[in-house]
Amino acid sequence: MITYVISIGAVLYRRIKHPELLPNCQWSLGRWGVPVNVCGVLYSFHAFFWCFWPEGTPVEPSTFNWAVVMFVGTGLLALIDYIIRGRHHYKGPVVLVEGYKGE
């Protein structure tokens, strides 16, 4: 769900702040685009928030929702990998854009 929040939120930000920077599209929701994106971000964030809660109380190790531990652990491992290795090797999708000159 967090990937939906980030990706829809990034498009929503561009759509509101800098619509001229968005690439041309084959079809559009027109004036309904921003409200649909807002609803998508709100729903995704709502679902993301509630996915980490335990099913009931009292919480014991056998009834604990370990999803939050897995999410944070995976995020930390990815961040460490990016800091150590990824930032030196990752070029990003912009290098695939036709006409990109690079650094």
PDB file of N, CA and C in Angstrom:
ATOM      1  N   MET A   1       0.815  -1.200   0.000  1.00  0.00           N
ATOM      2  CA  MET A   1       0.000   0.000   0.000  1.00  0.00           C
ATOM      3  C   MET A   1       0.858   1.263   0.000  1.00  0.00           C
ATOM      4  N   ILE A   2       2.009   1.197   0.649  1.00  0.00           N
ATOM      5  CA  ILE A   2       2.838   2.406   0.696  1.00  0.00           C
ATOM      6  C   ILE A   2       3.352   2.760  -0.697  1.00  0.00           C
ATOM      7  N   THR A   3       3.539   1.771  -1.565  1.00  0.00           N
ATOM      8  CA  THR A   3       3.981   2.079  -2.921  1.00  0.00           C
ATOM      9  C   THR A   3       2.892   2.829  -3.686  1.00  0.00           C
ATOM     10  N   TYR A   4       1.625   2.501  -3.417  1.00  0.00           N
ATOM     11  CA  TYR A   4       0.531   3.246  -4.044  1.00  0.00           C
ATOM     12  C   TYR A   4       0.480   4.678  -3.509  1.00  0.00           C
ATOM     13  N   VAL A   5       0.670   4.837  -2.201  1.00  0.00           N
ATOM     14  CA  VAL A   5       0.669   6.182  -1.619  1.00  0.00           C
ATOM     15  C   VAL A   5       1.764   7.028  -2.260  1.00  0.00           C
ATOM     16  N   ILE A   6       2.950   6.462  -2.408  1.00  0.00           N
ATOM     17  CA  ILE A   6       4.073   7.216  -2.960  1.00  0.00           C
ATOM     18  C   ILE A   6       3.860   7.527  -4.445  1.00  0.00           C
ATOM     19  N   SER A   7       3.475   6.523  -5.228  1.00  0.00           N
ATOM     20  CA  SER A   7       3.359   6.750  -6.669  1.00  0.00           C
ATOM     21  C   SER A   7       2.170   7.643  -7.020  1.00  0.00           C
ATOM     22  N   ILE A   8       1.009   7.392  -6.431  1.00  0.00           N
ATOM     23  CA  ILE A   8      -0.147   8.246  -6.708  1.00  0.00           C
ATOM     24  C   ILE A   8       0.082   9.638  -6.147  1.00  0.00           C
ATOM     25  N   GLY A   9       0.714   9.715  -4.973  1.00  0.00           N
ATOM     26  CA  GLY A   9       1.009  11.012  -4.374  1.00  0.00           C
ATOM     27  C   GLY A   9       1.969  11.833  -5.229  1.00  0.00           C
ATOM     28  N   ALA A  10       2.957  11.179  -5.844  1.00  0.00           N
ATOM     29  CA  ALA A  10       3.900  11.896  -6.701  1.00  0.00           C
ATOM     30  C   ALA A  10       3.189  12.451  -7.938  1.00  0.00           C
ATOM     31  N   VAL A  11       2.318  11.641  -8.538  1.00  0.00           N
ATOM     32  CA  VAL A  11       1.568  12.118  -9.702  1.00  0.00           C
ATOM     33  C   VAL A  11       0.617  13.239  -9.294  1.00  0.00           C
ATOM     34  N   LEU A  12      -0.017  13.095  -8.157  1.00  0.00           N
ATOM     35  CA  LEU A  12      -0.934  14.124  -7.669  1.00  0.00           C
ATOM     36  C   LEU A  12      -0.198  15.438  -7.421  1.00  0.00           C
ATOM     37  N   TYR A  13       0.977  15.353  -6.825  1.00  0.00           N
ATOM     38  CA  TYR A  13       1.782  16.553  -6.590  1.00  0.00           C
ATOM     39  C   TYR A  13       2.097  17.247  -7.914  1.00  0.00           C
ATOM     40  N   ARG A  14       2.560  16.463  -8.904  1.00  0.00           N
ATOM     41  CA  ARG A  14       2.864  17.043 -10.209  1.00  0.00           C
ATOM     42  C   ARG A  14       1.620  17.628 -10.861  1.00  0.00           C
ATOM     43  N   ARG A  15       0.514  16.923 -10.736  1.00  0.00           N
ATOM     44  CA  ARG A  15      -0.732  17.367 -11.366  1.00  0.00           C
ATOM     45  C   ARG A  15      -1.191  18.702 -10.791  1.00  0.00           C
ATOM     46  N   ILE A  16      -0.924  18.927  -9.496  1.00  0.00           N
ATOM     47  CA  ILE A  16      -1.367  20.162  -8.843  1.00  0.00           C
ATOM     48  C   ILE A  16      -0.321  21.273  -8.985  1.00  0.00           C
ATOM     49  N   LYS A  17       0.947  20.971  -8.694  1.00  0.00           N
ATOM     50  CA  LYS A  17       1.991  21.996  -8.654  1.00  0.00           C
ATOM     51  C   LYS A  17       2.619  22.303 -10.016  1.00  0.00           C
ATOM     52  N   HIS A  18       2.908  21.268 -10.799  1.00  0.00           N
ATOM     53  CA  HIS A  18       3.611  21.453 -12.072  1.00  0.00           C
ATOM     54  C   HIS A  18       3.000  20.571 -13.161  1.00  0.00           C
ATOM     55  N   PRO A  19       1.773  20.846 -13.562  1.00  0.00           N
ATOM     56  CA  PRO A  19       1.142  19.975 -14.574  1.00  0.00           C
ATOM     57  C   PRO A  19       1.853  19.992 -15.927  1.00  0.00           C
ATOM     58  N   GLU A  20       2.597  21.035 -16.211  1.00  0.00           N
ATOM     59  CA  GLU A  20       3.305  21.111 -17.491  1.00  0.00           C
ATOM     60  C   GLU A  20       4.447  20.094 -17.571  1.00  0.00           C
ATOM     61  N   LEU A  21       4.901  19.575 -16.428  1.00  0.00           N
ATOM     62  CA  LEU A  21       5.992  18.606 -16.409  1.00  0.00           C
ATOM     63  C   LEU A  21       5.519  17.172 -16.628  1.00  0.00           C
ATOM     64  N   LEU A  22       4.210  16.938 -16.593  1.00  0.00           N
ATOM     65  CA  LEU A  22       3.689  15.595 -16.834  1.00  0.00           C
ATOM     66  C   LEU A  22       3.744  15.299 -18.329  1.00  0.00           C
ATOM     67  N   PRO A  23       4.119  14.065 -18.690  1.00  0.00           N
ATOM     68  CA  PRO A  23       4.150  13.727 -20.116  1.00  0.00           C
ATOM     69  C   PRO A  23       2.731  13.647 -20.690  1.00  0.00           C
ATOM     70  N   ASN A  24       2.622  13.779 -22.002  1.00  0.00           N
ATOM     71  CA  ASN A  24       1.325  13.651 -22.656  1.00  0.00           C
ATOM     72  C   ASN A  24       0.794  12.233 -22.463  1.00  0.00           C
ATOM     73  N   CYS A  25      -0.523  12.117 -22.354  1.00  0.00           N
ATOM     74  CA  CYS A  25      -1.128  10.812 -22.141  1.00  0.00           C
ATOM     75  C   CYS A  25      -2.137  10.507 -23.243  1.00  0.00           C
ATOM     76  N   GLN A  26      -2.436   9.219 -23.401  1.00  0.00           N
ATOM     77  CA  GLN A  26      -3.378   8.808 -24.436  1.00  0.00           C
ATOM     78  C   GLN A  26      -4.820   9.098 -24.023  1.00  0.00           C
ATOM     79  N   TRP A  27      -5.118   9.030 -22.732  1.00  0.00           N
ATOM     80  CA  TRP A  27      -6.454   9.341 -22.241  1.00  0.00           C
ATOM     81  C   TRP A  27      -6.328   9.989 -20.871  1.00  0.00           C
ATOM     82  N   SER A  28      -7.346  10.688 -20.467  1.00  0.00           N
ATOM     83  CA  SER A  28      -7.311  11.438 -19.222  1.00  0.00           C
ATOM     84  C   SER A  28      -8.677  11.396 -18.549  1.00  0.00           C
ATOM     85  N   LEU A  29      -8.681  11.539 -17.239  1.00  0.00           N
ATOM     86  CA  LEU A  29      -9.934  11.643 -16.498  1.00  0.00           C
ATOM     87  C   LEU A  29     -10.453  13.074 -16.488  1.00  0.00           C
ATOM     88  N   GLY A  30      -9.706  13.975 -17.114  1.00  0.00           N
ATOM     89  CA  GLY A  30     -10.140  15.361 -17.184  1.00  0.00           C
ATOM     90  C   GLY A  30     -10.208  16.007 -15.815  1.00  0.00           C
ATOM     91  N   ARG A  31     -11.308  16.689 -15.555  1.00  0.00           N
ATOM     92  CA  ARG A  31     -11.440  17.388 -14.276  1.00  0.00           C
ATOM     93  C   ARG A  31     -11.606  16.438 -13.101  1.00  0.00           C
ATOM     94  N   TRP A  32     -11.866  15.152 -13.375  1.00  0.00           N
ATOM     95  CA  TRP A  32     -12.014  14.167 -12.303  1.00  0.00           C
ATOM     96  C   TRP A  32     -10.676  13.547 -11.907  1.00  0.00           C
ATOM     97  N   GLY A  33      -9.605  13.870 -12.597  1.00  0.00           N
ATOM     98  CA  GLY A  33      -8.305  13.272 -12.318  1.00  0.00           C
ATOM     99  C   GLY A  33      -7.794  13.544 -10.916  1.00  0.00           C
ATOM    100  N   VAL A  34      -7.830  14.809 -10.501  1.00  0.00           N
ATOM    101  CA  VAL A  34      -7.334  15.160  -9.163  1.00  0.00           C
ATOM    102  C   VAL A  34      -8.197  14.528  -8.069  1.00  0.00           C
ATOM    103  N   PRO A  35      -9.542  14.621  -8.120  1.00  0.00           N
ATOM    104  CA  PRO A  35     -10.329  13.969  -7.070  1.00  0.00           C
ATOM    105  C   PRO A  35     -10.124  12.452  -7.005  1.00  0.00           C
ATOM    106  N   VAL A  36      -9.977  11.804  -8.154  1.00  0.00           N
ATOM    107  CA  VAL A  36      -9.740  10.357  -8.155  1.00  0.00           C
ATOM    108  C   VAL A  36      -8.385  10.049  -7.530  1.00  0.00           C
ATOM    109  N   ASN A  37      -7.359  10.830  -7.844  1.00  0.00           N
ATOM    110  CA  ASN A  37      -6.042  10.632  -7.239  1.00  0.00           C
ATOM    111  C   ASN A  37      -6.068  10.885  -5.735  1.00  0.00           C
ATOM    112  N   VAL A  38      -6.784  11.904  -5.291  1.00  0.00           N
ATOM    113  CA  VAL A  38      -6.907  12.182  -3.853  1.00  0.00           C
ATOM    114  C   VAL A  38      -7.573  11.003  -3.154  1.00  0.00           C
ATOM    115  N   CYS A  39      -8.646  10.501  -3.731  1.00  0.00           N
ATOM    116  CA  CYS A  39      -9.327   9.338  -3.138  1.00  0.00           C
ATOM    117  C   CYS A  39      -8.403   8.126  -3.100  1.00  0.00           C
ATOM    118  N   GLY A  40      -7.622   7.928  -4.157  1.00  0.00           N
ATOM    119  CA  GLY A  40      -6.686   6.811  -4.198  1.00  0.00           C
ATOM    120  C   GLY A  40      -5.619   6.904  -3.127  1.00  0.00           C
ATOM    121  N   VAL A  41      -5.068   8.103  -2.927  1.00  0.00           N
ATOM    122  CA  VAL A  41      -4.046   8.295  -1.889  1.00  0.00           C
ATOM    123  C   VAL A  41      -4.657   8.091  -0.498  1.00  0.00           C
ATOM    124  N   LEU A  42      -5.823   8.659  -0.271  1.00  0.00           N
ATOM    125  CA  LEU A  42      -6.460   8.517   1.041  1.00  0.00           C
ATOM    126  C   LEU A  42      -6.804   7.066   1.349  1.00  0.00           C
ATOM    127  N   TYR A  43      -7.370   6.353   0.375  1.00  0.00           N
ATOM    128  CA  TYR A  43      -7.704   4.949   0.593  1.00  0.00           C
ATOM    129  C   TYR A  43      -6.450   4.118   0.844  1.00  0.00           C
ATOM    130  N   SER A  44      -5.411   4.326   0.033  1.00  0.00           N
ATOM    131  CA  SER A  44      -4.177   3.551   0.185  1.00  0.00           C
ATOM    132  C   SER A  44      -3.520   3.814   1.525  1.00  0.00           C
ATOM    133  N   PHE A  45      -3.495   5.073   1.946  1.00  0.00           N
ATOM    134  CA  PHE A  45      -2.904   5.381   3.246  1.00  0.00           C
ATOM    135  C   PHE A  45      -3.736   4.787   4.379  1.00  0.00           C
ATOM    136  N   HIS A  46      -5.050   4.822   4.260  1.00  0.00           N
ATOM    137  CA  HIS A  46      -5.937   4.223   5.260  1.00  0.00           C
ATOM    138  C   HIS A  46      -5.674   2.718   5.379  1.00  0.00           C
ATOM    139  N   ALA A  47      -5.598   2.035   4.247  1.00  0.00           N
ATOM    140  CA  ALA A  47      -5.337   0.599   4.251  1.00  0.00           C
ATOM    141  C   ALA A  47      -3.945   0.300   4.797  1.00  0.00           C
ATOM    142  N   PHE A  48      -2.957   1.120   4.424  1.00  0.00           N
ATOM    143  CA  PHE A  48      -1.595   0.934   4.926  1.00  0.00           C
ATOM    144  C   PHE A  48      -1.552   1.083   6.443  1.00  0.00           C
ATOM    145  N   PHE A  49      -2.232   2.081   6.968  1.00  0.00           N
ATOM    146  CA  PHE A  49      -2.247   2.320   8.412  1.00  0.00           C
ATOM    147  C   PHE A  49      -2.824   1.133   9.171  1.00  0.00           C
ATOM    148  N   TRP A  50      -3.934   0.593   8.700  1.00  0.00           N
ATOM    149  CA  TRP A  50      -4.616  -0.457   9.440  1.00  0.00           C
ATOM    150  C   TRP A  50      -4.014  -1.840   9.247  1.00  0.00           C
ATOM    151  N   CYS A  51      -3.126  -2.030   8.291  1.00  0.00           N
ATOM    152  CA  CYS A  51      -2.582  -3.372   8.061  1.00  0.00           C
ATOM    153  C   CYS A  51      -1.589  -3.799   9.137  1.00  0.00           C
ATOM    154  N   PHE A  52      -1.165  -2.910   9.997  1.00  0.00           N
ATOM    155  CA  PHE A  52      -0.180  -3.257  11.024  1.00  0.00           C
ATOM    156  C   PHE A  52      -0.789  -3.540  12.394  1.00  0.00           C
ATOM    157  N   TRP A  53      -2.072  -3.392  12.550  1.00  0.00           N
ATOM    158  CA  TRP A  53      -2.701  -3.588  13.850  1.00  0.00           C
ATOM    159  C   TRP A  53      -2.942  -5.068  14.123  1.00  0.00           C
ATOM    160  N   PRO A  54      -2.854  -5.488  15.393  1.00  0.00           N
ATOM    161  CA  PRO A  54      -3.154  -6.889  15.718  1.00  0.00           C
ATOM    162  C   PRO A  54      -4.662  -7.150  15.604  1.00  0.00           C
ATOM    163  N   GLU A  55      -5.011  -8.433  15.501  1.00  0.00           N
ATOM    164  CA  GLU A  55      -6.415  -8.799  15.345  1.00  0.00           C
ATOM    165  C   GLU A  55      -7.218  -8.597  16.624  1.00  0.00           C
ATOM    166  N   GLY A  56      -6.577  -8.636  17.747  1.00  0.00           N
ATOM    167  CA  GLY A  56      -7.305  -8.464  19.007  1.00  0.00           C
ATOM    168  C   GLY A  56      -6.363  -8.244  20.167  1.00  0.00           C
ATOM    169  N   THR A  57      -6.936  -8.119  21.338  1.00  0.00           N
ATOM    170  CA  THR A  57      -6.149  -7.954  22.553  1.00  0.00           C
ATOM    171  C   THR A  57      -6.511  -9.075  23.505  1.00  0.00           C
ATOM    172  N   PRO A  58      -5.692  -9.448  24.413  1.00  0.00           N
ATOM    173  CA  PRO A  58      -4.326  -8.966  24.642  1.00  0.00           C
ATOM    174  C   PRO A  58      -3.380  -9.470  23.559  1.00  0.00           C
ATOM    175  N   VAL A  59      -2.347  -8.705  23.333  1.00  0.00           N
ATOM    176  CA  VAL A  59      -1.372  -9.057  22.300  1.00  0.00           C
ATOM    177  C   VAL A  59      -0.254  -9.862  22.929  1.00  0.00           C
ATOM    178  N   GLU A  60      -0.027 -11.024  22.346  1.00  0.00           N
ATOM    179  CA  GLU A  60       1.063 -11.912  22.765  1.00  0.00           C
ATOM    180  C   GLU A  60       1.916 -12.200  21.532  1.00  0.00           C
ATOM    181  N   PRO A  61       3.074 -12.753  21.705  1.00  0.00           N
ATOM    182  CA  PRO A  61       3.907 -13.039  20.524  1.00  0.00           C
ATOM    183  C   PRO A  61       3.197 -13.893  19.470  1.00  0.00           C
ATOM    184  N   SER A  62       2.320 -14.777  19.890  1.00  0.00           N
ATOM    185  CA  SER A  62       1.627 -15.627  18.917  1.00  0.00           C
ATOM    186  C   SER A  62       0.495 -14.883  18.191  1.00  0.00           C
ATOM    187  N   THR A  63      -0.019 -13.800  18.773  1.00  0.00           N
ATOM    188  CA  THR A  63      -1.103 -13.044  18.145  1.00  0.00           C
ATOM    189  C   THR A  63      -0.647 -11.686  17.626  1.00  0.00           C
ATOM    190  N   PHE A  64       0.643 -11.384  17.799  1.00  0.00           N
ATOM    191  CA  PHE A  64       1.186 -10.111  17.347  1.00  0.00           C
ATOM    192  C   PHE A  64       1.203 -10.072  15.824  1.00  0.00           C
ATOM    193  N   ASN A  65       0.923  -8.916  15.238  1.00  0.00           N
ATOM    194  CA  ASN A  65       0.989  -8.749  13.790  1.00  0.00           C
ATOM    195  C   ASN A  65       2.422  -8.367  13.432  1.00  0.00           C
ATOM    196  N   TRP A  66       3.158  -9.333  12.906  1.00  0.00           N
ATOM    197  CA  TRP A  66       4.574  -9.138  12.634  1.00  0.00           C
ATOM    198  C   TRP A  66       4.827  -8.376  11.335  1.00  0.00           C
ATOM    199  N   ALA A  67       3.791  -7.936  10.662  1.00  0.00           N
ATOM    200  CA  ALA A  67       3.950  -7.205   9.405  1.00  0.00           C
ATOM    201  C   ALA A  67       4.743  -5.914   9.598  1.00  0.00           C
ATOM    202  N   VAL A  68       4.539  -5.235  10.709  1.00  0.00           N
ATOM    203  CA  VAL A  68       5.259  -3.979  10.949  1.00  0.00           C
ATOM    204  C   VAL A  68       6.751  -4.237  11.116  1.00  0.00           C
ATOM    205  N   VAL A  69       7.117  -5.329  11.766  1.00  0.00           N
ATOM    206  CA  VAL A  69       8.529  -5.671  11.934  1.00  0.00           C
ATOM    207  C   VAL A  69       9.147  -5.992  10.580  1.00  0.00           C
ATOM    208  N   MET A  70       8.433  -6.744   9.762  1.00  0.00           N
ATOM    209  CA  MET A  70       8.926  -7.093   8.433  1.00  0.00           C
ATOM    210  C   MET A  70       9.046  -5.856   7.541  1.00  0.00           C
ATOM    211  N   PHE A  71       8.074  -4.966   7.620  1.00  0.00           N
ATOM    212  CA  PHE A  71       8.092  -3.754   6.806  1.00  0.00           C
ATOM    213  C   PHE A  71       9.277  -2.864   7.173  1.00  0.00           C
ATOM    214  N   VAL A  72       9.441  -2.590   8.447  1.00  0.00           N
ATOM    215  CA  VAL A  72      10.542  -1.726   8.898  1.00  0.00           C
ATOM    216  C   VAL A  72      11.886  -2.398   8.637  1.00  0.00           C
ATOM    217  N   GLY A  73      11.977  -3.697   8.894  1.00  0.00           N
ATOM    218  CA  GLY A  73      13.230  -4.418   8.654  1.00  0.00           C
ATOM    219  C   GLY A  73      13.633  -4.397   7.196  1.00  0.00           C
ATOM    220  N   THR A  74      12.683  -4.650   6.312  1.00  0.00           N
ATOM    221  CA  THR A  74      12.958  -4.621   4.875  1.00  0.00           C
ATOM    222  C   THR A  74      13.343  -3.213   4.430  1.00  0.00           C
ATOM    223  N   GLY A  75      12.640  -2.215   4.950  1.00  0.00           N
ATOM    224  CA  GLY A  75      12.972  -0.828   4.618  1.00  0.00           C
ATOM    225  C   GLY A  75      14.373  -0.454   5.063  1.00  0.00           C
ATOM    226  N   LEU A  76      14.756  -0.875   6.268  1.00  0.00           N
ATOM    227  CA  LEU A  76      16.107  -0.579   6.761  1.00  0.00           C
ATOM    228  C   LEU A  76      17.174  -1.289   5.935  1.00  0.00           C
ATOM    229  N   LEU A  77      16.936  -2.558   5.606  1.00  0.00           N
ATOM    230  CA  LEU A  77      17.904  -3.281   4.767  1.00  0.00           C
ATOM    231  C   LEU A  77      18.039  -2.618   3.393  1.00  0.00           C
ATOM    232  N   ALA A  78      16.924  -2.188   2.810  1.00  0.00           N
ATOM    233  CA  ALA A  78      16.979  -1.516   1.511  1.00  0.00           C
ATOM    234  C   ALA A  78      17.723  -0.186   1.613  1.00  0.00           C
ATOM    235  N   LEU A  79      17.488   0.557   2.684  1.00  0.00           N
ATOM    236  CA  LEU A  79      18.178   1.830   2.880  1.00  0.00           C
ATOM    237  C   LEU A  79      19.679   1.623   3.054  1.00  0.00           C
ATOM    238  N   ILE A  80      20.069   0.647   3.836  1.00  0.00           N
ATOM    239  CA  ILE A  80      21.487   0.354   4.038  1.00  0.00           C
ATOM    240  C   ILE A  80      22.140  -0.065   2.721  1.00  0.00           C
ATOM    241  N   ASP A  81      21.442  -0.925   1.955  1.00  0.00           N
ATOM    242  CA  ASP A  81      21.963  -1.350   0.653  1.00  0.00           C
ATOM    243  C   ASP A  81      22.119  -0.162  -0.288  1.00  0.00           C
ATOM    244  N   TYR A  82      21.157   0.740  -0.279  1.00  0.00           N
ATOM    245  CA  TYR A  82      21.252   1.918  -1.144  1.00  0.00           C
ATOM    246  C   TYR A  82      22.425   2.808  -0.736  1.00  0.00           C
ATOM    247  N   ILE A  83      22.592   3.034   0.564  1.00  0.00           N
ATOM    248  CA  ILE A  83      23.676   3.895   1.041  1.00  0.00           C
ATOM    249  C   ILE A  83      25.038   3.301   0.697  1.00  0.00           C
ATOM    250  N   ILE A  84      25.191   2.004   0.887  1.00  0.00           N
ATOM    251  CA  ILE A  84      26.485   1.359   0.668  1.00  0.00           C
ATOM    252  C   ILE A  84      26.759   1.125  -0.814  1.00  0.00           C
ATOM    253  N   ARG A  85      25.782   0.610  -1.552  1.00  0.00           N
ATOM    254  CA  ARG A  85      26.028   0.156  -2.918  1.00  0.00           C
ATOM    255  C   ARG A  85      25.196   0.879  -3.966  1.00  0.00           C
ATOM    256  N   GLY A  86      23.920   1.026  -3.726  1.00  0.00           N
ATOM    257  CA  GLY A  86      22.982   1.462  -4.749  1.00  0.00           C
ATOM    258  C   GLY A  86      23.215   2.854  -5.293  1.00  0.00           C
ATOM    259  N   ARG A  87      23.568   3.797  -4.457  1.00  0.00           N
ATOM    260  CA  ARG A  87      23.719   5.179  -4.944  1.00  0.00           C
ATOM    261  C   ARG A  87      24.903   5.333  -5.882  1.00  0.00           C
ATOM    262  N   HIS A  88      25.806   4.370  -5.865  1.00  0.00           N
ATOM    263  CA  HIS A  88      26.961   4.434  -6.765  1.00  0.00           C
ATOM    264  C   HIS A  88      26.697   3.734  -8.097  1.00  0.00           C
ATOM    265  N   HIS A  89      25.720   2.842  -8.142  1.00  0.00           N
ATOM    266  CA  HIS A  89      25.477   2.043  -9.346  1.00  0.00           C
ATOM    267  C   HIS A  89      24.147   2.320 -10.020  1.00  0.00           C
ATOM    268  N   TYR A  90      23.157   2.819  -9.293  1.00  0.00           N
ATOM    269  CA  TYR A  90      21.810   3.003  -9.848  1.00  0.00           C
ATOM    270  C   TYR A  90      21.752   4.249 -10.712  1.00  0.00           C
ATOM    271  N   LYS A  91      21.314   4.100 -11.970  1.00  0.00           N
ATOM    272  CA  LYS A  91      21.239   5.222 -12.898  1.00  0.00           C
ATOM    273  C   LYS A  91      19.835   5.824 -12.951  1.00  0.00           C
ATOM    274  N   GLY A  92      18.816   5.032 -12.697  1.00  0.00           N
ATOM    275  CA  GLY A  92      17.443   5.526 -12.726  1.00  0.00           C
ATOM    276  C   GLY A  92      16.834   5.448 -14.115  1.00  0.00           C
ATOM    277  N   PRO A  93      15.519   5.541 -14.184  1.00  0.00           N
ATOM    278  CA  PRO A  93      14.847   5.391 -15.476  1.00  0.00           C
ATOM    279  C   PRO A  93      15.051   6.566 -16.422  1.00  0.00           C
ATOM    280  N   VAL A  94      15.519   7.697 -15.934  1.00  0.00           N
ATOM    281  CA  VAL A  94      15.662   8.867 -16.793  1.00  0.00           C
ATOM    282  C   VAL A  94      16.723   8.649 -17.872  1.00  0.00           C
ATOM    283  N   VAL A  95      17.677   7.760 -17.644  1.00  0.00           N
ATOM    284  CA  VAL A  95      18.703   7.510 -18.654  1.00  0.00           C
ATOM    285  C   VAL A  95      18.122   6.794 -19.861  1.00  0.00           C
ATOM    286  N   LEU A  96      16.925   6.228 -19.742  1.00  0.00           N
ATOM    287  CA  LEU A  96      16.285   5.549 -20.860  1.00  0.00           C
ATOM    288  C   LEU A  96      15.457   6.495 -21.715  1.00  0.00           C
ATOM    289  N   VAL A  97      15.328   7.742 -21.296  1.00  0.00           N
ATOM    290  CA  VAL A  97      14.539   8.716 -22.034  1.00  0.00           C
ATOM    291  C   VAL A  97      15.318   9.166 -23.253  1.00  0.00           C
ATOM    292  N   GLU A  98      14.651   9.175 -24.388  1.00  0.00           N
ATOM    293  CA  GLU A  98      15.296   9.574 -25.634  1.00  0.00           C
ATOM    294  C   GLU A  98      15.714  11.043 -25.567  1.00  0.00           C
ATOM    295  N   GLY A  99      16.956  11.317 -25.923  1.00  0.00           N
ATOM    296  CA  GLY A  99      17.456  12.674 -25.927  1.00  0.00           C
ATOM    297  C   GLY A  99      18.104  13.093 -24.622  1.00  0.00           C
ATOM    298  N   TYR A 100      18.134  12.216 -23.611  1.00  0.00           N
ATOM    299  CA  TYR A 100      18.754  12.553 -22.322  1.00  0.00           C
ATOM    300  C   TYR A 100      20.273  12.619 -22.486  1.00  0.00           C
ATOM    301  N   LYS A 101      20.874  13.736 -22.064  1.00  0.00           N
ATOM    302  CA  LYS A 101      22.312  13.947 -22.239  1.00  0.00           C
ATOM    303  C   LYS A 101      23.137  13.384 -21.080  1.00  0.00           C
ATOM    304  N   GLY A 102      22.544  13.300 -19.901  1.00  0.00           N
ATOM    305  CA  GLY A 102      23.276  12.777 -18.753  1.00  0.00           C
ATOM    306  C   GLY A 102      24.152  13.803 -18.101  1.00  0.00           C
ATOM    307  N   GLU A 103      24.942  13.335 -17.153  1.00  0.00           N
ATOM    308  CA  GLU A 103      25.812  14.240 -16.407  1.00  0.00           C
ATOM    309  C   GLU A 103      27.174  14.343 -17.031  1.00  0.00           C
TER     310      GLU A 103
END
